[in-house]
XYZ file of C-alpha atoms in Angstrom:
684
model
C -44.092 13.030 -6.376
C -42.736 15.131 -9.142
C -45.707 15.190 -11.694
C -43.126 17.364 -14.277
C -40.496 14.661 -14.445
C -40.479 12.993 -18.037
C -40.866 9.194 -18.424
C -36.893 7.869 -17.829
C -35.962 11.671 -16.832
C -33.002 11.751 -13.754
C -34.517 12.481 -10.213
C -33.844 15.941 -9.839
C -34.101 17.105 -13.248
C -37.433 19.004 -14.015
C -39.182 21.318 -16.012
C -39.386 24.676 -16.222
C -42.550 26.518 -17.896
C -40.877 27.065 -21.333
C -39.431 23.237 -21.496
C -42.883 22.456 -21.210
C -44.476 25.136 -23.243
C -42.104 22.961 -26.255
C -42.887 19.844 -24.541
C -46.630 20.558 -24.745
C -46.329 22.613 -27.777
C -48.976 25.347 -26.566
C -50.858 26.636 -29.104
C -50.922 30.602 -30.164
C -53.770 32.885 -29.036
C -57.172 32.381 -31.520
C -57.440 35.063 -33.349
C -60.777 35.432 -34.905
C -61.672 36.912 -37.949
C -64.853 39.376 -39.023
C -65.919 36.775 -41.456
C -65.935 34.052 -38.676
C -67.730 36.554 -36.561
C -70.226 37.011 -39.358
C -70.549 32.850 -39.734
C -70.888 32.655 -35.949
C -74.176 35.451 -36.341
C -75.282 34.116 -39.360
C -79.097 33.013 -39.020
C -80.076 29.596 -39.350
C -83.134 27.520 -38.194
C -81.422 25.320 -35.646
C -80.210 28.614 -34.162
C -83.627 30.084 -34.006
C -85.010 27.230 -32.862
C -81.937 26.848 -29.813
C -82.625 30.094 -29.344
C -86.621 29.984 -28.978
C -86.123 27.241 -27.049
C -83.766 29.160 -24.453
C -86.525 31.899 -24.303
C -89.298 30.109 -24.006
C -88.152 27.009 -21.449
C -91.974 26.039 -21.659
C -91.467 24.459 -25.064
C -88.662 21.771 -24.062
C -90.237 21.093 -20.808
C -93.871 20.946 -21.025
C -93.928 18.167 -24.121
C -92.146 15.767 -21.817
C -94.588 16.943 -18.998
C -95.598 13.136 -16.982
C -99.533 14.087 -16.948
C -99.782 10.933 -15.372
C -97.003 11.531 -11.837
C -97.311 15.403 -11.585
C -100.563 16.838 -12.653
C -102.665 15.788 -9.730
C -99.733 17.207 -7.315
C -99.805 20.083 -9.184
C -103.713 20.910 -9.183
C -103.832 20.505 -5.616
C -100.354 22.134 -5.388
C -101.684 25.279 -7.240
C -104.913 25.301 -5.221
C -103.229 25.168 -1.780
C -100.650 28.196 -3.044
C -103.644 30.042 -4.890
C -105.325 30.351 -1.101
C -101.980 31.575 -0.041
C -101.947 34.388 -2.471
C -105.648 35.449 -1.982
C -104.461 37.236 1.589
C -101.073 37.897 0.961
C -101.899 39.650 -2.135
C -104.005 42.021 -0.257
C -102.126 42.481 2.789
C -98.793 43.202 0.676
C -100.513 45.459 -1.308
C -101.507 47.841 1.617
C -98.074 47.302 3.099
C -96.907 48.673 -0.812
C -99.189 51.436 -0.197
C -101.728 50.597 -2.790
C -105.583 49.961 -3.291
C -105.993 46.146 -2.718
C -106.751 44.916 -5.895
C -103.460 45.290 -7.275
C -102.093 43.182 -5.033
C -104.725 40.764 -6.646
C -102.945 42.094 -9.990
C -99.792 41.124 -9.138
C -100.891 37.540 -7.928
C -101.829 36.812 -11.519
C -100.276 38.646 -14.035
C -96.731 37.923 -13.650
C -97.726 34.201 -11.742
C -98.902 33.121 -15.021
C -96.034 34.570 -17.257
C -93.633 33.061 -14.979
C -94.767 29.621 -16.294
C -93.561 30.459 -20.080
C -90.240 32.350 -18.828
C -89.079 30.354 -15.765
C -86.935 27.896 -15.341
C -87.077 26.871 -11.408
C -90.046 23.660 -11.263
C -90.576 24.828 -7.447
C -90.574 28.811 -6.985
C -93.903 30.579 -5.739
C -93.468 34.290 -7.884
C -95.829 36.744 -6.627
C -96.132 39.642 -4.034
C -93.533 39.770 -1.222
C -92.675 41.682 1.561
C -89.679 43.015 1.388
C -89.975 44.077 -2.275
C -93.856 45.741 -0.568
C -92.247 47.723 2.062
C -89.222 48.775 -0.736
C -92.098 49.748 -2.430
C -93.850 51.285 0.104
C -91.003 53.958 0.729
C -90.829 55.187 -2.815
C -95.060 55.859 -2.615
C -94.328 57.623 0.531
C -91.959 59.898 -0.492
C -92.397 60.602 -3.937
C -96.709 60.560 -3.289
C -97.768 61.391 -0.021
C -101.167 61.656 1.223
C -100.306 65.317 1.761
C -100.896 66.356 -1.758
C -104.072 64.821 -1.966
C -106.188 67.066 0.789
C -109.233 68.439 0.029
C -111.811 70.419 1.757
C -114.970 68.587 3.024
C -118.372 70.103 1.456
C -117.156 73.789 1.449
C -116.338 73.439 5.417
C -112.727 73.790 6.707
C -111.974 70.060 7.819
C -110.230 68.617 5.056
C -108.970 65.048 4.169
C -107.353 62.997 1.781
C -108.940 62.336 -1.371
C -107.723 58.360 -1.613
C -108.910 57.897 -5.141
C -106.469 60.576 -6.454
C -104.129 59.279 -4.271
C -103.944 55.820 -5.147
C -104.344 56.745 -8.637
C -101.268 58.205 -8.721
C -99.524 55.912 -6.696
C -100.484 53.134 -8.873
C -99.047 54.910 -12.093
C -96.309 56.017 -9.524
C -95.660 52.258 -9.475
C -96.872 50.420 -12.459
C -93.588 53.047 -14.372
C -91.029 51.232 -11.295
C -92.223 47.730 -11.782
C -91.659 48.413 -15.441
C -88.459 50.276 -15.309
C -87.858 47.023 -12.507
C -87.978 44.329 -15.659
C -86.563 46.631 -17.988
C -83.227 46.090 -15.566
C -83.665 42.746 -14.827
C -84.623 41.679 -18.572
C -81.260 43.767 -20.127
C -78.913 42.241 -17.362
C -80.401 38.635 -18.279
C -79.715 38.946 -21.913
C -75.906 40.231 -20.966
C -75.121 36.882 -19.289
C -75.166 39.534 -16.178
C -76.846 36.901 -13.664
C -73.437 36.885 -12.652
C -73.837 40.160 -10.447
C -75.661 38.737 -7.679
C -72.850 37.177 -6.381
C -72.110 40.463 -5.365
C -74.865 40.008 -2.516
C -73.352 37.573 -0.320
C -75.309 35.222 1.848
C -74.496 37.785 5.284
C -75.641 40.568 2.869
C -78.859 39.776 2.006
C -80.074 38.198 5.372
C -78.981 40.810 6.894
C -80.791 42.537 4.668
C -84.016 40.940 4.774
C -84.291 40.875 8.179
C -83.812 44.811 8.524
C -86.412 45.604 6.154
C -88.386 42.857 8.274
C -88.278 44.961 10.552
C -89.437 47.898 8.257
C -92.181 46.282 7.216
C -92.708 45.211 11.173
C -92.695 49.134 12.315
C -94.994 50.302 8.767
C -97.847 47.853 10.139
C -98.067 48.981 13.407
C -100.317 51.824 12.972
C -103.134 49.365 11.313
C -102.434 47.357 14.608
C -103.450 50.227 17.144
C -105.459 51.990 14.390
C -103.870 55.444 14.613
C -102.644 57.391 11.871
C -99.004 58.778 10.613
C -98.082 61.096 8.759
C -95.431 59.634 5.852
C -91.714 59.705 6.246
C -89.091 58.453 3.868
C -85.076 58.992 3.579
C -82.508 58.250 6.631
C -83.630 57.788 9.878
C -87.597 57.857 8.364
C -88.439 54.214 10.590
C -87.089 55.827 13.828
C -89.243 59.082 13.348
C -92.288 56.419 12.792
C -91.056 54.456 15.771
C -91.459 57.568 18.070
C -94.493 58.829 16.633
C -96.514 55.594 16.981
C -95.403 55.757 20.862
C -96.281 59.496 20.906
C -100.012 58.451 19.554
C -100.198 55.082 22.161
C -102.986 56.840 23.994
C -104.894 57.654 20.754
C -104.976 53.539 19.985
C -108.454 52.151 18.930
C -109.341 49.437 21.360
C -111.601 47.650 18.878
C -108.553 47.440 15.859
C -106.067 46.064 18.682
C -107.971 43.616 19.905
C -108.860 42.961 16.509
C -105.614 42.200 15.456
C -104.117 40.612 18.689
C -107.127 38.002 18.049
C -105.920 37.726 14.507
C -102.193 37.171 14.908
C -102.716 34.575 17.847
C -105.172 32.713 16.034
C -102.730 32.525 13.030
C -99.855 32.011 15.124
C -101.344 28.698 17.074
C -102.562 26.989 13.705
C -99.313 28.160 11.493
C -97.282 26.056 14.643
C -99.845 22.868 13.787
C -99.163 23.313 10.317
C -95.692 22.822 10.558
C -95.974 20.314 13.680
C -97.860 18.221 11.574
C -97.086 18.672 8.242
C -96.451 15.133 7.506
C -99.993 14.206 8.343
C -101.895 16.697 6.684
C -102.744 16.713 3.058
C -102.257 20.143 2.737
C -101.998 23.170 5.217
C -104.316 24.286 6.857
C -105.706 27.769 4.928
C -105.260 30.143 8.476
C -104.892 32.923 6.505
C -107.851 33.071 4.173
C -110.117 31.115 7.274
C -109.003 34.222 9.441
C -110.029 36.941 6.030
C -113.679 34.931 5.015
C -114.887 34.896 9.595
C -113.163 38.321 9.938
C -114.928 39.669 7.031
C -118.232 38.711 7.457
C -118.259 39.553 11.254
C -117.007 42.777 10.503
C -120.085 42.834 7.737
C -123.031 41.517 10.329
C -121.727 43.697 12.696
C -120.414 46.798 11.032
C -117.419 47.448 12.856
C -116.423 50.154 10.627
C -118.929 52.679 11.372
C -119.693 51.554 15.377
C -116.381 50.896 16.534
C -114.385 52.506 13.922
C -112.160 49.718 12.575
C -110.929 50.736 9.512
C -111.546 48.174 6.294
C -110.425 47.657 3.252
C -113.049 49.146 1.049
C -113.993 49.164 -2.085
C -112.422 46.159 -4.697
C -113.572 46.851 -7.860
C -114.548 43.446 -10.074
C -113.065 42.807 -13.465
C -109.493 42.772 -15.351
C -108.428 46.588 -16.342
C -107.151 47.241 -19.857
C -103.216 47.679 -20.001
C -101.650 51.403 -19.251
C -98.708 52.522 -20.807
C -96.486 53.252 -17.975
C -95.647 57.308 -17.577
C -92.024 57.544 -18.054
C -91.230 61.035 -16.910
C -91.264 59.257 -13.556
C -88.279 57.444 -14.875
C -85.766 59.956 -13.361
C -87.041 59.618 -10.049
C -86.883 56.106 -9.816
C -83.974 54.869 -11.393
C -82.390 54.102 -8.225
C -84.890 52.651 -6.633
C -85.681 50.342 -9.503
C -82.460 49.030 -9.783
C -82.190 48.256 -6.436
C -85.544 46.495 -6.248
C -84.258 44.683 -9.403
C -81.504 42.986 -8.073
C -83.248 42.481 -4.435
C -86.230 40.545 -6.422
C -84.085 38.405 -8.468
C -81.327 37.895 -5.759
C -84.139 36.360 -3.766
C -85.167 34.137 -6.290
C -82.308 32.776 -7.340
C -81.604 31.458 -4.084
C -84.582 29.895 -3.915
C -84.734 28.401 -6.772
C -81.189 26.946 -6.411
C -81.859 25.623 -2.962
C -85.004 23.588 -4.879
C -82.882 22.586 -8.166
C -79.902 21.346 -5.521
C -82.675 19.348 -3.410
C -84.928 17.961 -6.521
C -82.199 17.614 -8.571
C -82.318 19.856 -11.738
C -80.497 22.985 -12.910
C -81.884 26.592 -12.965
C -81.021 28.865 -15.940
C -79.469 32.039 -13.224
C -79.787 34.299 -16.302
C -82.504 32.525 -18.035
C -84.379 33.572 -14.296
C -83.544 37.003 -14.802
C -85.019 37.312 -17.695
C -88.016 35.721 -16.774
C -88.425 38.138 -13.965
C -88.048 40.344 -15.795
C -90.566 40.341 -18.257
C -93.193 38.969 -15.754
C -92.497 42.286 -13.853
C -92.279 43.949 -17.576
C -95.169 42.907 -19.413
C -97.422 43.147 -15.447
C -96.516 46.889 -14.816
C -98.983 47.304 -17.721
C -101.311 45.970 -15.885
C -101.228 47.797 -12.866
C -98.626 45.255 -11.159
C -96.031 45.682 -8.298
C -92.962 44.217 -8.925
C -92.449 40.718 -7.567
C -89.905 38.031 -6.707
C -90.384 34.986 -4.850
C -91.663 33.616 -1.339
C -90.074 31.179 0.612
C -93.428 30.015 2.485
C -95.414 29.605 -0.599
C -92.503 27.892 -1.948
C -92.492 24.912 0.575
C -96.273 24.472 0.618
C -95.824 24.187 -3.254
C -93.377 21.704 -2.766
C -94.903 19.977 0.209
C -98.136 19.508 -1.450
C -96.871 17.928 -4.152
C -95.923 20.325 -6.557
C -93.615 19.590 -9.610
C -93.495 21.885 -11.712
C -94.867 25.405 -13.334
C -97.917 24.138 -13.476
C -98.677 24.652 -10.112
C -97.990 28.118 -10.786
C -100.593 28.409 -13.449
C -103.473 26.527 -11.492
C -102.604 29.627 -8.422
C -103.134 32.144 -11.193
C -106.341 31.208 -12.118
C -107.709 30.674 -8.241
C -106.315 34.246 -8.238
C -108.494 35.091 -11.213
C -111.612 33.491 -10.221
C -111.503 36.016 -7.130
C -110.417 38.853 -8.935
C -113.809 38.333 -11.838
C -116.469 37.251 -9.133
C -115.551 37.091 -5.213
C -112.946 40.518 -4.783
C -115.841 42.354 -4.116
C -116.945 40.359 -0.759
C -113.791 42.147 0.890
C -115.439 45.579 1.195
C -115.571 45.323 4.893
C -112.112 43.390 5.544
C -110.930 45.110 8.300
C -107.321 46.379 7.756
C -106.027 44.754 10.681
C -106.432 41.392 9.971
C -104.075 42.291 6.847
C -101.373 43.014 8.803
C -101.517 40.287 11.596
C -101.162 38.382 8.258
C -97.820 40.300 7.686
C -96.621 40.820 11.081
C -96.978 36.534 11.493
C -95.183 35.926 8.325
C -91.867 37.462 9.275
C -91.481 35.136 11.826
C -89.229 33.689 9.304
C -87.134 36.367 8.808
C -86.446 37.067 12.177
C -85.247 33.639 12.679
C -82.538 35.482 10.965
C -81.170 36.720 13.842
C -79.524 33.382 14.920
C -77.205 33.962 11.816
C -75.269 36.380 14.687
C -74.247 33.432 16.985
C -73.578 30.943 14.322
C -71.287 33.495 12.336
C -69.616 34.207 15.894
C -68.314 31.001 15.635
C -67.201 30.957 12.247
C -66.347 34.112 10.531
C -66.392 37.203 12.198
C -65.748 39.726 8.437
C -69.244 37.940 7.288
C -70.935 38.914 10.912
C -69.538 42.041 10.750
C -71.512 42.447 6.809
C -74.137 41.423 8.384
C -74.536 43.834 11.070
C -73.515 46.429 9.288
C -75.861 45.876 6.482
C -78.456 45.455 9.167
C -77.429 48.750 10.554
C -76.992 50.446 7.497
C -80.603 49.716 6.223
C -82.060 50.043 9.112
C -80.102 53.746 9.063
C -80.227 55.467 5.872
C -83.729 53.188 4.219
C -84.028 50.225 1.906
C -82.247 52.104 -1.067
C -79.130 54.018 0.287
C -78.809 51.043 2.841
C -78.404 48.439 -0.068
C -75.600 50.814 -2.043
C -74.342 51.647 1.462
C -73.709 47.190 2.773
C -72.600 46.541 -0.970
C -70.051 48.855 -0.786
C -68.738 47.601 2.231
C -69.245 44.539 1.413
C -66.288 44.834 -1.571
C -64.435 46.556 0.683
C -63.986 43.504 2.989
C -62.535 41.731 0.180
C -59.736 44.371 -0.334
C -58.873 44.856 2.514
C -58.951 41.170 2.800
C -56.339 41.287 -0.134
C -54.045 43.877 1.386
C -53.640 41.820 4.771
C -52.631 38.561 3.456
C -50.339 36.008 5.271
C -47.519 35.439 4.658
C -45.186 32.875 5.313
C -42.065 30.768 4.759
C -42.470 27.110 3.938
C -40.974 24.032 4.637
C -41.050 20.190 4.038
C -43.364 18.340 5.278
C -41.085 14.956 6.547
C -41.152 11.722 4.015
C -43.314 14.027 1.467
C -42.650 16.687 -1.285
C -45.437 18.715 0.783
C -44.635 22.640 1.799
C -46.656 23.743 4.654
C -46.092 27.426 6.483
C -43.162 26.452 9.282
C -44.909 28.498 11.845
C -47.722 26.859 11.921
C -47.199 22.596 11.242
C -44.243 21.336 13.774
C -43.287 18.732 11.114
C -42.806 21.190 8.222
C -38.921 21.897 7.928
C -36.993 24.460 6.011
C -35.262 23.369 3.526
C -31.403 23.700 4.014
C -30.053 26.619 2.298
C -33.504 27.823 0.278
C -36.023 30.173 1.525
C -39.924 29.207 0.162
C -41.817 32.373 0.740
C -45.860 32.611 -0.536
C -48.337 34.942 0.032
C -52.174 33.903 0.472
C -53.266 36.664 -1.379
C -52.790 37.755 -5.361
C -50.502 40.229 -6.059
C -51.619 43.731 -7.009
C -51.550 47.421 -6.960
C -53.187 47.939 -2.978
C -50.889 45.160 -1.863
C -47.264 44.746 -4.020
C -45.649 47.099 -1.399
C -46.804 44.841 1.335
C -45.400 41.982 -0.453
C -42.571 43.674 -1.126
C -41.671 44.469 2.941
C -42.685 41.316 3.921
C -40.001 39.598 1.821
C -37.599 41.695 2.765
C -38.979 40.947 6.996
C -39.237 37.030 6.257
C -36.383 36.663 3.920
C -33.894 39.567 5.957
C -32.766 42.404 4.751
C -29.629 42.062 4.754
C -29.148 39.324 2.433
C -31.051 41.320 -0.612
C -29.336 44.479 0.384
C -25.665 43.965 -0.430
C -23.867 42.798 -4.047
C -24.992 39.513 -4.519
C -24.939 36.105 -7.227
C -28.476 35.506 -8.631
C -29.284 32.350 -10.096
C -32.480 31.002 -11.697
C -34.043 28.405 -9.542
C -38.467 27.753 -10.707
C -40.972 29.312 -10.592
C -41.745 31.884 -7.414
C -38.334 31.113 -6.708
C -35.534 33.520 -6.270
C -31.954 32.247 -5.743
C -29.476 34.631 -4.087
C -25.940 33.280 -3.745
C -23.247 34.768 -1.799
C -20.354 35.630 -3.937
C -16.647 34.295 -4.297
C -13.200 34.089 -5.800
C -12.961 32.151 -9.144
C -9.658 31.065 -10.920
C -7.391 33.490 -8.840
C -9.449 36.649 -10.063
C -10.469 38.711 -7.192
C -14.250 38.941 -6.681
C -17.217 41.648 -6.406
C -17.283 42.608 -2.834
C -18.468 40.077 -0.603
C -20.730 39.893 2.962
C -17.777 38.034 4.137
C -15.634 40.365 2.700
C -17.315 43.337 4.160
C -17.228 41.604 7.569
C -21.504 41.499 7.361
C -23.942 38.426 8.653
C -24.160 36.160 6.016
C -27.746 34.241 5.669
C -27.827 30.790 6.213
C -29.370 30.334 2.769
C -28.909 30.672 -0.761
C -31.751 30.470 -2.323
C -35.081 31.920 -2.560
C -38.388 30.218 -4.020
C -41.273 32.934 -4.696
C -44.273 30.605 -4.636
C -47.141 32.070 -6.742
C -49.549 29.719 -6.421
C -52.236 32.088 -4.705
C -51.507 34.726 -7.948
C -54.244 34.951 -10.603
C -53.521 38.421 -12.332
C -50.701 40.736 -11.981
C -51.119 44.360 -12.779
C -48.692 47.183 -14.135
C -48.052 48.315 -10.909
C -46.739 44.560 -9.301
C -45.159 44.002 -12.524
C -43.266 47.394 -11.605
C -42.178 46.246 -8.654
C -41.464 42.612 -9.098
C -39.433 44.401 -11.444
C -37.518 45.907 -9.261
C -37.431 42.245 -6.888
C -35.974 40.735 -9.748
C -33.076 43.126 -10.487
C -32.201 42.450 -6.437
C -31.668 38.518 -7.487
C -35.062 37.480 -7.249
C -35.474 35.708 -10.325
C -36.959 32.271 -10.186
C -41.432 31.642 -9.558
C -42.784 28.788 -8.709
C -46.537 27.346 -9.765
C -47.318 30.095 -11.808
C -50.562 30.301 -13.692
C -50.118 30.269 -17.528
C -52.429 33.285 -17.652
C -50.365 35.152 -14.910
C -47.215 34.302 -17.257
C -48.495 35.981 -20.150
C -49.227 38.937 -18.278
C -45.730 39.177 -17.110
C -44.935 38.948 -20.258
C -47.417 41.247 -22.338
C -45.378 43.681 -19.677
C -42.462 43.556 -20.548
C -41.059 41.612 -17.200
C -38.639 39.128 -18.777
C -34.978 39.727 -19.157
C -31.449 38.304 -20.747
C -31.547 36.455 -17.185
C -35.032 35.947 -15.866
C -36.981 33.778 -19.028
C -40.076 31.297 -18.087
C -36.958 28.785 -17.711
C -37.319 30.491 -14.238
C -40.643 29.004 -13.262
C -41.354 25.921 -12.598
C -45.111 24.195 -12.278
C -44.898 23.121 -8.200
C -42.490 24.453 -4.990
C -40.774 21.115 -5.247
C -39.669 21.544 -8.319
C -38.016 24.173 -8.329
C -35.961 23.251 -5.248
C -35.652 19.628 -7.437
C -33.840 22.413 -9.404
C -31.449 23.535 -6.801
C -30.368 20.626 -5.461
C -29.395 19.399 -8.537
C -27.663 22.682 -9.142
C -29.254 23.304 -12.871
C -28.666 26.484 -12.722
C -27.316 29.245 -15.489
C -24.025 31.015 -14.986
C -24.209 33.386 -12.012
C -24.899 36.981 -12.679
C -23.448 39.154 -10.568
C -26.030 41.728 -9.501
C -25.991 44.585 -7.498
C -29.172 44.813 -4.606
C -30.432 47.889 -2.539
C -33.701 47.367 -1.344
């Protein structure tokens, strides 16, 4: 079927791109005046209302909130998630190297703020293991415990002044959180929500898997009850692991037993929760139960003084006034803050889109950036650390009846009550319990190792991205590893465009479909016509290879001698042998020179994969044009415009040489519709 033929048009007569522009009356490029721009930017009541509803989605959905249908489920869900927030907030604060109360703050302020700005109804924002370990690597590097060693009571014995160290770390982390929020809000306002597309799914999964290894190694010191030095930078993971192995003889047996019992209990109950999820009204809050029981035992038996088991310590009650971040840290942490901003958003939007697709609503990627950014920015003033979304909490929120952001508000109120009245009761909570909670919650991320088998079968390049990301993150640490992983992923895209598949197309029997003759048995070359196609766009990095492949596929001898060129179709170049006309001697030809003659008289260049051309590719294409390739098929309008701006067209090559499909070009050649031959001497 020839889609470009006019009604009643004879078969074989087709429209070129120039004909189509005339027939369809292509519009000239629109010119926007300064007055038009000012008119669009002019503020009005409707514009202000639209902006307000866009940046505060709660104003749009809350008035339509179905109280009877959703409220009960949101309350039950919020309470369940709030119970999870409590132990996870304490544990992830420990992972970040911060006092436990900051974990409670980070489970309250950002969650409450997300209610007003977020568009995902099922995302449970708050502390997240990967973000916490990224923050922990910065605190260990910039505020190490060694800087706070003090002599004890005038003796030669030194110990860390934990109060001063924690205060310094909170100040640093609050600054990182504010700066991360600034990056996220700025990217959201600039409509840069697409930036997450540079973090492919294999990259994100490889990165989070490597981050989970960092988390696991960082918690082994609390499991074995040994004290370690603080290491940061490349290879710090391996230095820490080697130090742990060397100190295994110093293991505190009481701490190890406590951690093992907690991990076994939490693991078993979580498996039961998963197995009987359909029958349970809500998951058994084993983490909270473990914290309460272990705190009671620790207080009653005095585990800290009798067995040397490290405990959480003082958790102050009440909320603290906001504090302005220390901007002097900005220069030192700008790279870390940007990495945290991008990774946190990537995880958040990935989860948001999963739930949105499942429940049939839309998540605004740019607004999610703004929501997460404002939650971090404002939370940083209240001693919070950067947050993201947790898969485990989000699944609980969904499975227990959560339908909207109201569930998040309920969970934040649970944490608020804890901060005001209950937090100080966890003074004797063993740190080994928090480490056990962290390690068991890594199970989901460690399951991502199964990606290796799947990617091996489906896509080896994605497998390479996953493996390189994993190894780079282990070796170079979380910040440098992320940058190296993104760079490698982008290089794989470049390499794939530099190594496209070049093919000669043929017509499938009894159809107007054209396929690679090397791959399809029923695809036969059109007699006298070569149809050349590249699977990639043409630009400076691969245009020379395109030219070389064209010579190889079509036949160099046919392109290196004097020929006659004729226009045949978009992406098609036609080369015909010269002959004698009216008794006048013709220019030297392949036959007259005694050289082998090609079995074709026309070449079609299929430009369907080409979505842009640059100045270098236009220059090379001009050389191809001058050597007899004068017709092109299936060329996008934007590419035609770029060719026109690059002065590609000439008196012999016009838009009449471009056609909307390969079949149109073939029909045009078969019908003999071509301008008068122009003899050109070609050398390649």
